[in-house]
Amino acid sequence: MKRSGSEQHSLNPTRVRLVYVRELRARMCTRGYLVSLVLLSLVTFGLVIGFDFMGRSTSATVTVCGTPAASLGTAPPGVRVTSCDGMPGARRLVESKDADAAVVVAGGHASLLTRADSSDQARAGADALARAWAGQQALLRQDVDLGRLARDTAAAEPTTVTVGKSVGSLQLGAAASLIIVLFMQIVNQGSVIAQGVVEEKSTRVVEVLLATLTPLELLVGKVSGIVTAGMLQVATMLGAVAGAQSVMSGETTAMPGLRALGVTVLWFLLTFAMFASLYAAAGSLVSRPEDLQGVLTPVMLLALAPVGAATAAAAHLSAPWVSVVQYIPPFSGLLMPLKASVGTATVQEQLASAAVLLVVTACCMLLAGRIYRNSVLRVGAPVRWRQALAA
């Protein structure tokens, strides 16, 4: 029975819900889906733990003998200074790995003790302390008042002023890794949507469904169900992040906070909504699974383009071209959450970019609905995009 134009564009919530539940059960009750949940959780958990260990600052212990440790001034960053009793005590501490290096002052001369596996940080710290002692001795031989010199030096210390916003490479790498893993779910779940459409079309199931449903109802229900299944994977990923952060001894400075992750999920939803309908439309163009890759290529390239843009922009988030591209979908779907995760995107910028993305998403849904309606019942040779739009 052929429906009128108004009926083809209608949406009955009850029928959409039936399609939605059907797709949800078909996706979530498979072994592959459950395995992917486990793998995604393990990968995300390991990613967070790995960046936590990378972000922790390391320290080295340098022991000082023959002169008060405090007399050598401030220790270099990451170096802890202890005291020891003579060369034998210093040798014993270094050999037993209670100290990473030692500075032994005896007979007007400073000696450095290190192990073969002593870190560069320990070697550099011991060398800096020995040079500080040597400098003090040179000043004393010239009758310099060390106390006055220390006071004058402290009074003349420069003031450090941080200009603009800077992001550590480790923090940026952690944010980019999590966002790209999340963004790849768009490609993964989009392919699932397209494959589902092709399967229904090749088995003629779609003809049975369209006897009681409009093409728009079938499209909306199918996309909504698969998107919900994908969101459960995203929730699993966020749960792995929260779980990893809870078991760590201290809060890592590399990983984005939960608020930043929440913003990232919202951007994921907006971008997924744009691509989900395009993947469904692409699947409706072919009747055989082996022809699917050809029609998916343009959509997949469009979905992967933001990953390349984010990689290029990672080291220069403040570059002029980034400030323009961050408002252009689909690049905004990855660039904006990346900047938000490291705190370089304002709320106003995010709202403006989200508004543009919503408009583009609405246009994509209308376009995909037209393509799906005009091609889902056409079997045989693959339908070209232009043919589906012109039908």
Short mmCIF file of C-alpha atoms in Angstrom, two decimals:
data_model
loop_
_atom_site.label_atom_id
_atom_site.label_comp_id
_atom_site.label_asym_id
_atom_site.label_seq_id
_atom_site.Cartn_x
_atom_site.Cartn_y
_atom_site.Cartn_z
CA MET A 1 0.00 0.00 0.00
CA LYS A 2 1.44 3.31 -1.06
CA ARG A 3 1.31 6.07 1.53
CA SER A 4 0.68 9.70 0.85
CA GLY A 5 3.49 12.22 1.20
CA SER A 6 2.29 13.41 4.60
CA GLU A 7 2.13 9.82 5.90
CA GLN A 8 5.66 9.08 4.70
CA HIS A 9 6.93 11.99 6.78
CA SER A 10 4.87 11.15 9.88
CA LEU A 11 6.30 9.86 13.13
CA ASN A 12 4.20 7.64 15.39
CA PRO A 13 5.95 7.44 18.81
CA THR A 14 4.56 3.97 19.50
CA ARG A 15 5.89 2.49 16.28
CA VAL A 16 9.23 4.28 16.69
CA ARG A 17 9.51 2.81 20.21
CA LEU A 18 8.91 -0.71 18.86
CA VAL A 19 11.73 -0.31 16.36
CA TYR A 20 13.91 1.23 19.06
CA VAL A 21 13.42 -1.70 21.46
CA ARG A 22 13.99 -4.20 18.63
CA GLU A 23 17.32 -2.63 17.68
CA LEU A 24 18.40 -2.30 21.30
CA ARG A 25 17.83 -5.99 21.97
CA ALA A 26 19.44 -7.05 18.71
CA ARG A 27 22.64 -5.13 19.50
CA MET A 28 23.03 -5.53 23.25
CA CYS A 29 22.25 -9.24 23.50
CA THR A 30 25.13 -10.38 21.28
CA ARG A 31 28.41 -11.85 22.45
CA GLY A 32 30.41 -9.40 20.33
CA TYR A 33 28.79 -6.44 22.05
CA LEU A 34 29.59 -7.79 25.52
CA VAL A 35 33.17 -8.57 24.52
CA SER A 36 33.59 -5.03 23.16
CA LEU A 37 32.36 -3.63 26.49
CA VAL A 38 34.99 -5.61 28.37
CA LEU A 39 37.79 -4.69 25.95
CA LEU A 40 36.85 -1.00 25.96
CA SER A 41 36.84 -0.99 29.78
CA LEU A 42 40.26 -2.65 29.97
CA VAL A 43 41.82 -0.36 27.36
CA THR A 44 40.45 2.76 29.03
CA PHE A 45 41.46 1.59 32.50
CA GLY A 46 44.98 0.84 31.31
CA LEU A 47 45.18 4.18 29.50
CA VAL A 48 44.29 6.13 32.63
CA ILE A 49 46.68 4.15 34.84
CA GLY A 50 49.47 4.54 32.28
CA PHE A 51 49.09 8.30 32.04
CA ASP A 52 48.93 8.50 35.84
CA PHE A 53 52.30 6.79 36.20
CA MET A 54 53.74 8.94 33.44
CA GLY A 55 52.43 12.07 35.13
CA ARG A 56 53.88 11.34 38.53
CA SER A 57 57.01 13.33 39.28
CA THR A 58 60.08 11.26 40.04
CA SER A 59 62.54 12.10 42.79
CA ALA A 60 66.14 11.24 43.56
CA THR A 61 67.94 11.09 46.91
CA VAL A 62 71.40 12.64 47.22
CA THR A 63 73.28 12.28 50.51
CA VAL A 64 75.87 14.87 51.56
CA CYS A 65 78.87 14.20 53.86
CA GLY A 66 81.52 16.49 55.26
CA THR A 67 79.43 19.68 55.21
CA PRO A 68 75.91 20.57 56.41
CA ALA A 69 73.39 19.78 53.67
CA ALA A 70 71.51 23.01 54.41
CA SER A 71 74.64 25.05 53.67
CA LEU A 72 74.48 24.07 50.01
CA GLY A 73 71.34 26.07 49.46
CA THR A 74 68.12 24.94 47.78
CA ALA A 75 68.27 21.49 46.22
CA PRO A 76 67.40 21.13 42.52
CA PRO A 77 63.76 20.24 41.73
CA GLY A 78 63.01 16.56 42.34
CA VAL A 79 66.11 16.02 44.50
CA ARG A 80 65.89 15.15 48.21
CA VAL A 81 69.04 15.85 50.24
CA THR A 82 70.08 13.82 53.31
CA SER A 83 73.17 13.75 55.50
CA CYS A 84 75.74 11.00 55.97
CA ASP A 85 78.90 10.29 58.01
CA GLY A 86 82.01 10.27 55.87
CA MET A 87 83.02 8.37 52.76
CA PRO A 88 82.31 4.84 54.13
CA GLY A 89 78.79 5.83 55.16
CA ALA A 90 78.14 7.48 51.80
CA ARG A 91 79.43 4.44 49.92
CA ARG A 92 77.22 2.15 51.99
CA LEU A 93 74.10 4.25 51.37
CA VAL A 94 74.67 4.42 47.62
CA GLU A 95 75.51 0.72 47.26
CA SER A 96 72.42 -0.32 49.26
CA LYS A 97 70.30 2.04 47.11
CA ASP A 98 69.21 4.03 50.16
CA ALA A 99 70.64 6.99 48.22
CA ASP A 100 70.92 7.46 44.48
CA ALA A 101 74.13 9.53 44.67
CA ALA A 102 76.41 11.14 47.25
CA VAL A 103 78.53 14.28 47.61
CA VAL A 104 81.48 13.75 49.97
CA VAL A 105 83.51 16.78 51.07
CA ALA A 106 86.96 15.99 52.53
CA GLY A 107 90.31 17.77 52.44
CA GLY A 108 88.93 20.80 50.65
CA HIS A 109 87.67 18.67 47.78
CA ALA A 110 84.24 17.33 46.79
CA SER A 111 83.78 13.79 45.44
CA LEU A 112 80.71 12.36 43.72
CA LEU A 113 79.54 8.79 44.30
CA THR A 114 77.05 7.21 41.89
CA ARG A 115 75.97 3.75 40.80
CA ALA A 116 75.92 2.49 37.24
CA ASP A 117 72.12 2.59 37.35
CA SER A 118 71.83 6.00 39.02
CA SER A 119 69.35 8.19 37.17
CA ASP A 120 70.37 11.26 35.23
CA GLN A 121 68.32 13.27 37.72
CA ALA A 122 70.42 11.96 40.63
CA ARG A 123 73.70 12.58 38.80
CA ALA A 124 72.68 16.10 37.84
CA GLY A 125 71.47 16.84 41.39
CA ALA A 126 74.72 15.65 42.96
CA ASP A 127 76.75 17.62 40.44
CA ALA A 128 74.73 20.79 41.15
CA LEU A 129 75.23 20.43 44.92
CA ALA A 130 78.98 19.84 44.48
CA ARG A 131 79.27 22.89 42.26
CA ALA A 132 77.33 24.94 44.82
CA TRP A 133 79.83 23.90 47.51
CA ALA A 134 82.78 24.70 45.21
CA GLY A 135 81.33 28.12 44.45
CA GLN A 136 80.91 28.87 48.15
CA GLN A 137 84.52 27.90 48.84
CA ALA A 138 85.74 30.19 46.05
CA LEU A 139 83.74 33.08 47.47
CA LEU A 140 85.07 32.45 50.99
CA ARG A 141 88.65 32.55 49.72
CA GLN A 142 87.87 36.00 48.35
CA ASP A 143 86.51 37.16 51.74
CA VAL A 144 82.91 37.47 50.49
CA ASP A 145 80.24 37.75 53.16
CA LEU A 146 78.07 34.74 52.25
CA GLY A 147 75.21 35.80 54.52
CA ARG A 148 74.99 39.22 52.93
CA LEU A 149 75.34 37.70 49.47
CA ALA A 150 72.45 35.34 50.18
CA ARG A 151 70.25 38.21 51.39
CA ASP A 152 71.06 40.40 48.41
CA THR A 153 70.48 37.50 46.02
CA ALA A 154 67.08 36.73 47.59
CA ALA A 155 66.08 40.40 47.33
CA ALA A 156 67.01 40.48 43.66
CA GLU A 157 65.24 37.24 42.70
CA PRO A 158 63.13 37.66 39.56
CA THR A 159 59.35 37.38 39.57
CA THR A 160 57.83 34.77 37.29
CA VAL A 161 54.70 35.83 35.40
CA THR A 162 52.79 33.29 33.30
CA VAL A 163 51.32 34.91 30.19
CA GLY A 164 48.34 33.20 28.52
CA LYS A 165 47.26 29.61 29.01
CA SER A 166 49.74 26.80 28.69
CA VAL A 167 49.07 23.09 28.63
CA GLY A 168 51.53 20.36 29.48
CA SER A 169 52.27 17.85 26.76
CA LEU A 170 51.31 14.95 29.04
CA GLN A 171 47.97 16.54 29.96
CA LEU A 172 47.24 17.27 26.30
CA GLY A 173 48.24 13.75 25.27
CA ALA A 174 45.97 12.18 27.89
CA ALA A 175 42.99 14.31 26.85
CA ALA A 176 43.58 13.67 23.15
CA SER A 177 43.92 9.90 23.67
CA LEU A 178 40.65 9.60 25.56
CA ILE A 179 38.75 11.82 23.14
CA ILE A 180 40.05 9.97 20.08
CA VAL A 181 39.10 6.62 21.64
CA LEU A 182 35.64 8.06 22.27
CA PHE A 183 35.46 9.61 18.80
CA MET A 184 36.32 6.30 17.15
CA GLN A 185 33.06 4.97 18.56
CA ILE A 186 31.31 7.13 15.97
CA VAL A 187 33.03 5.21 13.16
CA ASN A 188 32.43 1.89 14.89
CA GLN A 189 28.77 2.42 15.74
CA GLY A 190 28.13 4.15 12.42
CA SER A 191 29.35 1.08 10.58
CA VAL A 192 27.00 -1.03 12.71
CA ILE A 193 24.09 1.19 11.66
CA ALA A 194 24.97 0.88 7.98
CA GLN A 195 25.41 -2.90 8.21
CA GLY A 196 22.05 -3.25 9.93
CA VAL A 197 20.33 -1.33 7.13
CA VAL A 198 22.02 -3.47 4.46
CA GLU A 199 21.09 -6.72 6.22
CA GLU A 200 17.43 -5.74 6.38
CA LYS A 201 17.49 -4.64 2.76
CA SER A 202 19.29 -7.74 1.43
CA THR A 203 16.96 -10.14 3.30
CA ARG A 204 13.85 -8.16 2.27
CA VAL A 205 12.97 -7.65 5.94
CA VAL A 206 12.73 -3.95 5.30
CA GLU A 207 9.82 -4.54 2.90
CA VAL A 208 7.89 -6.29 5.66
CA LEU A 209 8.70 -3.53 8.14
CA LEU A 210 7.69 -0.77 5.77
CA ALA A 211 4.28 -2.41 5.34
CA THR A 212 3.40 -1.05 8.80
CA LEU A 213 6.06 1.64 9.30
CA THR A 214 7.01 4.75 7.43
CA PRO A 215 10.66 5.01 6.27
CA LEU A 216 11.19 7.90 8.69
CA GLU A 217 9.88 5.88 11.64
CA LEU A 218 12.14 2.97 10.75
CA LEU A 219 15.15 5.29 10.34
CA VAL A 220 14.58 7.14 13.62
CA GLY A 221 13.92 3.98 15.63
CA LYS A 222 16.94 2.16 14.20
CA VAL A 223 19.35 5.06 14.72
CA SER A 224 18.05 5.77 18.23
CA GLY A 225 18.44 2.14 19.31
CA ILE A 226 21.99 1.78 18.02
CA VAL A 227 22.99 5.16 19.44
CA THR A 228 21.69 4.07 22.85
CA ALA A 229 23.74 0.87 22.63
CA GLY A 230 26.76 2.98 21.74
CA MET A 231 26.13 5.29 24.68
CA LEU A 232 26.25 2.30 27.02
CA GLN A 233 29.77 1.68 25.72
CA VAL A 234 30.61 5.31 26.38
CA ALA A 235 29.20 5.01 29.91
CA THR A 236 31.36 1.92 30.40
CA MET A 237 34.38 3.92 29.27
CA LEU A 238 33.62 6.73 31.74
CA GLY A 239 33.11 4.15 34.48
CA ALA A 240 36.56 2.73 33.72
CA VAL A 241 38.04 6.23 33.97
CA ALA A 242 36.35 6.88 37.31
CA GLY A 243 37.36 3.45 38.58
CA ALA A 244 40.98 3.93 37.59
CA GLN A 245 41.12 7.34 39.26
CA SER A 246 39.58 5.93 42.45
CA VAL A 247 42.24 3.21 42.85
CA MET A 248 45.16 5.53 42.26
CA SER A 249 46.95 6.74 45.37
CA GLY A 250 46.86 10.37 44.35
CA GLU A 251 44.97 12.44 41.81
CA THR A 252 46.83 12.64 38.56
CA THR A 253 47.32 16.02 36.96
CA ALA A 254 47.42 14.52 33.47
CA MET A 255 43.89 13.14 33.13
CA PRO A 256 40.89 15.42 32.48
CA GLY A 257 38.49 15.81 35.39
CA LEU A 258 35.02 14.32 35.49
CA ARG A 259 33.47 17.66 34.50
CA ALA A 260 35.66 17.82 31.39
CA LEU A 261 34.72 14.23 30.57
CA GLY A 262 31.04 15.13 30.87
CA VAL A 263 31.51 17.97 28.39
CA THR A 264 33.30 15.56 26.06
CA VAL A 265 30.36 13.14 26.17
CA LEU A 266 27.94 15.92 25.25
CA TRP A 267 30.07 16.78 22.23
CA PHE A 268 30.19 13.10 21.33
CA LEU A 269 26.38 12.94 21.36
CA LEU A 270 26.04 16.02 19.16
CA THR A 271 28.56 14.71 16.64
CA PHE A 272 27.18 11.16 16.69
CA ALA A 273 23.70 12.49 15.97
CA MET A 274 25.07 14.11 12.82
CA PHE A 275 26.88 11.02 11.55
CA ALA A 276 24.39 8.31 12.59
CA SER A 277 21.77 9.36 10.04
CA LEU A 278 24.43 9.68 7.31
CA TYR A 279 25.63 6.13 7.96
CA ALA A 280 22.03 4.85 7.77
CA ALA A 281 21.51 6.70 4.50
CA ALA A 282 24.74 5.23 3.11
CA GLY A 283 23.61 1.73 4.05
CA SER A 284 20.32 2.19 2.21
CA LEU A 285 22.14 2.79 -1.07
CA VAL A 286 23.29 -0.82 -1.49
CA SER A 287 21.61 -4.23 -1.45
CA ARG A 288 24.64 -6.44 -0.75
CA PRO A 289 27.10 -6.26 2.18
CA GLU A 290 30.08 -6.50 -0.19
CA ASP A 291 29.04 -3.20 -1.81
CA LEU A 292 28.84 -1.36 1.51
CA GLN A 293 32.47 -0.29 1.78
CA GLY A 294 32.30 1.73 -1.40
CA VAL A 295 29.40 3.92 -0.28
CA LEU A 296 30.74 4.21 3.28
CA THR A 297 34.10 5.63 2.20
CA PRO A 298 32.96 9.29 1.89
CA VAL A 299 31.21 9.19 5.28
CA MET A 300 34.15 7.46 6.98
CA LEU A 301 36.61 10.00 5.57
CA LEU A 302 34.37 12.77 6.85
CA ALA A 303 34.28 11.13 10.28
CA LEU A 304 38.04 10.57 10.43
CA ALA A 305 38.97 14.05 9.21
CA PRO A 306 38.60 15.61 12.70
CA VAL A 307 41.15 13.11 14.08
CA GLY A 308 43.75 14.37 11.64
CA ALA A 309 42.87 17.99 12.39
CA ALA A 310 43.14 17.38 16.13
CA THR A 311 46.53 15.71 15.70
CA ALA A 312 47.80 18.73 13.78
CA ALA A 313 46.30 21.16 16.29
CA ALA A 314 47.42 19.35 19.45
CA ALA A 315 50.74 21.17 19.69
CA HIS A 316 49.25 24.54 18.69
CA LEU A 317 45.77 24.86 20.18
CA SER A 318 46.10 28.64 20.18
CA ALA A 319 46.94 28.83 16.46
CA PRO A 320 44.72 31.16 14.39
CA TRP A 321 43.49 28.37 12.11
CA VAL A 322 42.34 26.33 15.13
CA SER A 323 40.25 29.25 16.39
CA VAL A 324 38.39 29.16 13.06
CA VAL A 325 38.14 25.42 12.43
CA GLN A 326 36.78 24.80 15.95
CA TYR A 327 33.44 26.22 14.78
CA ILE A 328 33.21 24.08 11.61
CA PRO A 329 31.50 20.66 11.88
CA PRO A 330 32.63 17.92 12.07
CA PHE A 331 36.00 19.30 13.23
CA SER A 332 34.34 21.08 16.13
CA GLY A 333 33.20 17.71 17.47
CA LEU A 334 36.77 16.86 18.44
CA LEU A 335 38.63 20.16 18.64
CA MET A 336 36.19 21.80 21.05
CA PRO A 337 36.10 18.98 23.64
CA LEU A 338 39.90 18.73 23.35
CA LYS A 339 40.28 22.40 24.19
CA ALA A 340 37.64 22.15 26.92
CA SER A 341 39.44 19.19 28.51
CA VAL A 342 42.63 21.19 28.97
CA GLY A 343 40.81 24.38 29.95
CA THR A 344 41.52 26.53 26.87
CA ALA A 345 37.93 26.86 25.56
CA THR A 346 35.47 29.32 27.06
CA VAL A 347 31.79 28.57 27.64
CA GLN A 348 30.82 31.16 25.04
CA GLU A 349 33.00 29.48 22.42
CA GLN A 350 31.51 26.09 23.18
CA LEU A 351 27.93 27.38 23.01
CA ALA A 352 28.55 29.10 19.68
CA SER A 353 30.20 26.01 18.21
CA ALA A 354 27.42 23.76 19.56
CA ALA A 355 24.77 25.98 17.94
CA VAL A 356 26.47 25.65 14.55
CA LEU A 357 26.77 21.88 15.02
CA LEU A 358 23.08 21.56 15.90
CA VAL A 359 22.06 23.40 12.72
CA VAL A 360 24.32 21.20 10.59
CA THR A 361 23.02 18.09 12.36
CA ALA A 362 19.41 19.04 11.57
CA CYS A 363 20.32 19.55 7.92
CA CYS A 364 22.11 16.19 7.80
CA MET A 365 19.09 14.42 9.29
CA LEU A 366 16.78 15.94 6.71
CA LEU A 367 19.20 15.01 3.93
CA ALA A 368 19.65 11.46 5.24
CA GLY A 369 15.91 11.00 5.64
CA ARG A 370 15.36 11.90 2.00
CA ILE A 371 18.11 9.54 0.80
CA TYR A 372 16.87 6.69 3.01
CA ARG A 373 13.26 7.10 1.89
CA ASN A 374 14.18 7.16 -1.80
CA SER A 375 16.66 4.26 -1.83
CA VAL A 376 15.82 1.76 0.93
CA LEU A 377 13.38 -0.18 -1.30
CA ARG A 378 15.53 -0.09 -4.43
CA VAL A 379 17.35 -3.40 -4.94
CA GLY A 380 19.98 -4.42 -7.43
CA ALA A 381 22.87 -2.15 -8.38
CA PRO A 382 24.07 0.37 -5.77
CA VAL A 383 22.21 3.67 -5.85
CA ARG A 384 24.35 6.75 -6.29
CA TRP A 385 24.08 9.57 -3.78
CA ARG A 386 22.96 11.98 -6.50
CA GLN A 387 20.28 9.57 -7.71
CA ALA A 388 18.88 9.12 -4.21
CA LEU A 389 18.69 12.86 -3.68
CA ALA A 390 17.07 13.51 -7.04
CA ALA A 391 14.45 10.75 -6.73
#
